[in-house]
CSV table of C-alpha atoms in Angstrom, one decimal:
chain,number,residue,atom,x,y,z
I,22,MET,CA,20.5,27.4,-16.5
I,23,LYS,CA,23.0,30.1,-16.3
I,24,LEU,CA,25.1,31.0,-19.1
I,25,TYR,CA,28.4,32.9,-18.6
I,26,TYR,CA,29.5,34.8,-21.7
I,27,HIS,CA,30.2,38.1,-23.3
I,28,PRO,CA,28.3,39.5,-26.4
I,29,LEU,CA,31.5,40.2,-28.3
I,30,SER,CA,33.1,36.8,-27.9
I,31,THR,CA,32.9,34.7,-30.9
I,32,TYR,CA,32.8,31.5,-29.0
I,33,SER,CA,30.0,33.0,-27.0
I,34,GLN,CA,28.2,34.1,-29.9
I,35,LYS,CA,28.4,30.6,-31.1
I,36,VAL,CA,26.6,29.3,-28.2
I,37,LEU,CA,24.1,32.0,-28.2
I,38,MET,CA,23.2,30.9,-31.7
I,39,ALA,CA,22.6,27.5,-30.7
I,40,PHE,CA,20.4,28.5,-27.6
I,41,TYR,CA,18.2,30.6,-29.9
I,42,GLU,CA,18.1,28.0,-32.9
I,43,LYS,CA,17.0,25.4,-30.0
I,44,GLU,CA,14.8,27.8,-28.4
I,45,VAL,CA,16.0,27.1,-25.0
I,46,GLU,CA,15.9,29.6,-22.1
I,47,PHE,CA,18.7,30.6,-20.1
I,48,THR,CA,19.9,33.2,-17.4
I,49,PRO,CA,22.5,35.5,-19.0
I,50,HIS,CA,25.4,36.5,-16.8
I,51,ILE,CA,27.9,38.9,-18.9
I,52,VAL,CA,31.5,38.4,-17.9
I,53,ASN,CA,34.0,41.1,-18.9
I,54,LEU,CA,37.3,39.4,-18.8
I,55,MET,CA,39.1,42.8,-19.6
I,56,ASP,CA,37.9,44.1,-16.3
I,57,GLU,CA,40.1,42.8,-13.5
I,58,THR,CA,37.4,42.8,-10.8
I,59,SER,CA,35.0,41.0,-13.3
I,60,LYS,CA,37.7,38.6,-14.2
I,61,LYS,CA,38.6,37.8,-10.6
I,62,GLU,CA,35.1,37.2,-9.5
I,63,TYR,CA,34.4,34.9,-12.5
I,64,LYS,CA,37.6,32.7,-11.9
I,65,GLU,CA,36.1,32.0,-8.5
I,66,ILE,CA,33.2,30.3,-10.4
I,67,TYR,CA,35.6,28.7,-13.2
I,68,PRO,CA,39.4,28.9,-12.3
I,69,LEU,CA,40.4,28.7,-15.9
I,70,GLY,CA,38.5,31.9,-16.6
I,71,LYS,CA,37.4,31.1,-20.1
I,72,ILE,CA,33.9,31.9,-21.7
I,73,PRO,CA,31.4,30.6,-22.4
I,74,LEU,CA,30.4,28.4,-19.3
I,75,LEU,CA,26.9,26.8,-19.0
I,76,MET,CA,26.0,26.2,-15.2
I,77,CYS,CA,23.1,23.7,-15.2
I,78,ASP,CA,20.5,23.6,-12.6
I,79,ASP,CA,22.3,21.1,-10.4
I,80,ASP,CA,25.5,23.5,-10.6
I,81,HIS,CA,27.1,21.0,-13.0
I,82,MET,CA,29.6,23.3,-15.1
I,83,ILE,CA,29.7,22.7,-18.9
I,84,PRO,CA,32.7,24.7,-20.5
I,85,GLU,CA,33.8,25.0,-24.2
I,86,SER,CA,31.3,26.0,-26.8
I,87,THR,CA,31.2,22.8,-28.7
I,88,ILE,CA,30.4,20.7,-25.6
I,89,ILE,CA,27.7,23.3,-24.5
I,90,ILE,CA,26.1,22.8,-27.9
I,91,GLU,CA,26.4,19.1,-27.8
I,92,TYR,CA,24.8,19.2,-24.4
I,93,LEU,CA,21.8,21.5,-25.8
I,94,ASP,CA,21.3,19.1,-28.7
I,95,THR,CA,21.2,16.0,-26.7
I,96,HIS,CA,19.0,17.3,-24.0
I,97,PHE,CA,16.4,19.5,-25.8
I,98,THR,CA,14.4,18.4,-28.7
I,99,THR,CA,12.8,21.8,-29.5
I,100,GLY,CA,14.0,23.9,-32.4
I,101,THR,CA,16.8,23.2,-34.9
I,102,LYS,CA,18.7,19.8,-34.5
I,103,LEU,CA,22.2,21.0,-34.6
I,104,ILE,CA,24.0,17.5,-34.8
I,105,PRO,CA,22.6,15.2,-37.1
I,106,ASP,CA,21.2,11.8,-36.2
I,107,ASP,CA,23.3,10.1,-39.0
I,108,LYS,CA,26.6,9.0,-37.2
I,109,ASP,CA,28.8,9.9,-40.4
I,110,THR,CA,27.2,13.2,-41.0
I,111,ALA,CA,27.4,14.0,-37.3
I,112,ARG,CA,31.1,13.3,-37.5
I,113,GLN,CA,31.6,15.6,-40.6
I,114,VAL,CA,29.7,18.5,-38.7
I,115,ARG,CA,32.0,18.0,-35.7
I,116,PHE,CA,35.1,17.9,-38.0
I,117,ILE,CA,33.9,21.3,-39.7
I,118,ASP,CA,33.2,22.7,-36.2
I,119,ARG,CA,36.7,21.9,-35.0
I,120,VAL,CA,38.4,23.1,-38.1
I,121,GLN,CA,36.6,26.3,-38.1
I,122,ASP,CA,37.3,27.1,-34.4
I,123,ASN,CA,40.8,26.2,-34.6
I,124,TYR,CA,42.0,27.7,-38.0
I,125,LEU,CA,39.4,30.3,-38.9
I,126,ASN,CA,38.2,31.6,-35.3
I,127,ASP,CA,41.7,31.3,-33.4
I,128,ASN,CA,43.8,33.0,-36.2
I,129,ILE,CA,41.2,35.9,-36.7
I,130,ALA,CA,41.5,36.3,-32.8
I,131,THR,CA,45.3,36.4,-33.1
I,132,LEU,CA,45.3,39.0,-35.7
I,133,PHE,CA,42.8,41.1,-33.9
I,134,PHE,CA,44.8,41.0,-30.5
I,135,GLU,CA,48.2,41.6,-32.3
I,136,SER,CA,46.8,44.7,-34.1
I,137,MET,CA,45.7,46.0,-30.6
I,138,LYS,CA,49.4,46.0,-29.4
I,139,PRO,CA,51.7,48.9,-30.1
I,140,ALA,CA,53.8,48.3,-33.4
I,141,GLU,CA,56.9,47.3,-31.6
I,142,LYS,CA,55.4,44.6,-29.5
I,143,GLN,CA,53.4,42.8,-32.2
I,144,ASP,CA,54.8,39.6,-33.4
I,145,PRO,CA,55.2,39.5,-37.1
I,146,GLU,CA,55.9,35.6,-37.2
I,147,LYS,CA,52.7,35.0,-35.4
I,148,GLN,CA,50.8,37.2,-37.7
I,149,ALA,CA,52.3,35.7,-40.9
I,150,LYS,CA,51.3,32.1,-39.6
I,151,ALA,CA,47.8,33.2,-38.7
I,152,LYS,CA,47.5,34.7,-42.2
I,153,GLU,CA,48.9,31.6,-44.0
I,154,GLN,CA,46.2,29.4,-42.2
I,155,LEU,CA,43.6,31.7,-43.0
I,156,ASP,CA,44.3,31.7,-46.5
I,157,ILE,CA,44.3,27.8,-46.6
I,158,MET,CA,40.9,27.9,-44.7
I,159,TYR,CA,39.5,30.5,-47.1
I,160,HIS,CA,40.3,28.5,-50.1
I,161,TYR,CA,38.8,25.2,-48.3
I,162,MET,CA,35.7,27.2,-47.2
I,163,ASN,CA,35.1,28.8,-50.4
I,164,LYS,CA,34.8,25.4,-52.2
I,165,GLN,CA,32.8,23.9,-49.4
I,166,TYR,CA,30.2,26.8,-49.2
I,167,SER,CA,30.0,27.0,-52.9
I,168,GLU,CA,28.5,23.5,-53.0
I,169,THR,CA,26.0,23.5,-50.2
I,170,THR,CA,23.5,25.9,-48.5
I,171,PHE,CA,25.0,25.6,-45.2
I,172,ALA,CA,28.5,24.4,-43.9
I,173,LYS,CA,27.4,20.7,-44.1
I,174,GLY,CA,24.6,20.1,-46.6
I,175,ASP,CA,21.1,21.8,-46.7
I,176,ASP,CA,20.7,21.8,-43.0
I,177,PHE,CA,21.6,24.4,-40.6
I,178,THR,CA,24.1,22.7,-37.9
I,179,MET,CA,26.5,23.6,-35.3
I,180,ALA,CA,29.1,23.9,-37.9
I,181,ASP,CA,27.2,27.1,-39.0
I,182,CYS,CA,27.3,28.3,-35.3
I,183,SER,CA,30.9,28.3,-35.4
I,184,ALA,CA,31.5,29.8,-38.9
I,185,VAL,CA,29.2,32.9,-38.8
I,186,PRO,CA,30.7,34.8,-35.7
I,187,ALA,CA,34.1,34.3,-36.8
I,188,LEU,CA,33.3,35.5,-40.3
I,189,PHE,CA,31.8,38.8,-39.0
I,190,TYR,CA,35.0,39.6,-37.5
I,191,ALA,CA,36.9,38.3,-40.5
I,192,GLN,CA,35.4,40.6,-43.0
I,193,LYS,CA,36.9,43.6,-40.8
I,194,ILE,CA,40.3,42.0,-39.9
I,195,TYR,CA,41.4,39.7,-42.7
I,196,PRO,CA,38.8,40.2,-45.6
I,197,PHE,CA,37.5,37.4,-47.7
I,198,GLU,CA,36.2,39.8,-50.5
I,199,GLN,CA,37.5,37.9,-53.4
I,200,PHE,CA,35.9,34.5,-52.2
I,201,GLU,CA,32.4,34.5,-53.9
I,202,GLY,CA,31.4,31.2,-52.0
I,203,ILE,CA,32.1,32.6,-48.6
I,204,LYS,CA,30.6,35.7,-49.3
I,205,ALA,CA,27.2,34.4,-50.4
I,206,TYR,CA,27.3,31.8,-47.5
I,207,TYR,CA,27.9,34.5,-45.0
I,208,LYS,CA,25.0,36.4,-46.4
I,209,ARG,CA,22.7,33.6,-46.2
I,210,VAL,CA,23.4,32.5,-42.6
I,211,SER,CA,23.8,35.9,-41.2
I,212,GLU,CA,20.1,36.7,-42.1
I,213,ARG,CA,19.0,34.0,-39.7
I,214,PRO,CA,16.9,35.2,-36.9
I,215,SER,CA,19.3,33.5,-34.5
I,216,TYR,CA,22.2,35.5,-35.7
I,217,GLN,CA,20.4,38.7,-36.2
I,218,LYS,CA,19.6,38.4,-32.4
I,219,VAL,CA,23.1,37.7,-31.4
I,220,LEU,CA,24.2,40.8,-33.5
I,221,ALA,CA,21.7,43.0,-32.0
I,222,GLU,CA,22.9,42.1,-28.6
I,223,ALA,CA,26.5,42.8,-29.4
I,224,GLN,CA,25.8,46.0,-31.4
I,225,PRO,CA,26.2,48.4,-28.3
I,226,TYR,CA,29.5,46.7,-27.5
I,227,LEU,CA,30.6,46.8,-31.2
I,228,GLU,CA,30.0,50.3,-31.6
I,229,LYS,CA,32.5,51.2,-28.8
I,230,MET,CA,35.1,48.7,-30.1
I,231,PHE,CA,35.1,49.9,-33.8
I,232,ASN,CA,34.2,53.6,-33.4
C-alpha cells in the first residue's frame, strides 16, 4: 500500500501512529502541498488534493484519516486494536475522534495559519472563534483525561491517534499549561513508541518551521 502524506501534517501523523501501532507496512510518498509542482502532481492522483491518502494494492483510494484507520483496523489483526469490538465503546471512540478533529485539531490549524499571515490580513473574528472553541475543548478534555489513562478508558485507541499530534502543536500555538489532566495525558501518550517514531520523522521539518 502507498501512503501519501507529509510528516508535519497532524492528520498524516494521526494515520502514521495507527500504522505503527498496527505494525502494518506501507510505501511512503511525501507530498508537499506548499510546493505548486508537488501539489499539481498530487492532484492528478487525488483531485481534492488533501492528505493523507491511502492507495491500496488494487489502486482503490481511501482518503480521510479516520476512514484510513477504520480500514487498517478492519483488515489487519496485528498490533494494537484501535477501535473496540464492543459497539457502544466503539461509538464513543469514534465520537471522541470526531470531536478532537473538528474542535481541537482544526482550530489549532486555524490559529497557526492565521499567525502566518501579515497582521493586516489576519481575521480577528476567526481567531476569537477558534480560541473560544479550544477553551471549551480544553475543559472537556481535561476532565476526560483526568479520569482515564487514555482518551477512552485504559486502552489506546484511534481517539488517541487524533489527540496527540494536535496537542503537540497546541502547546506551542495555544498552550494548555494550566490543565493538569491534559498535560499528564499528553506526557503519557507522547512517550509511546509509535508517536516517538512519528516525531523523529517530523523533526527535520519542525526544525525548519520553528527555527
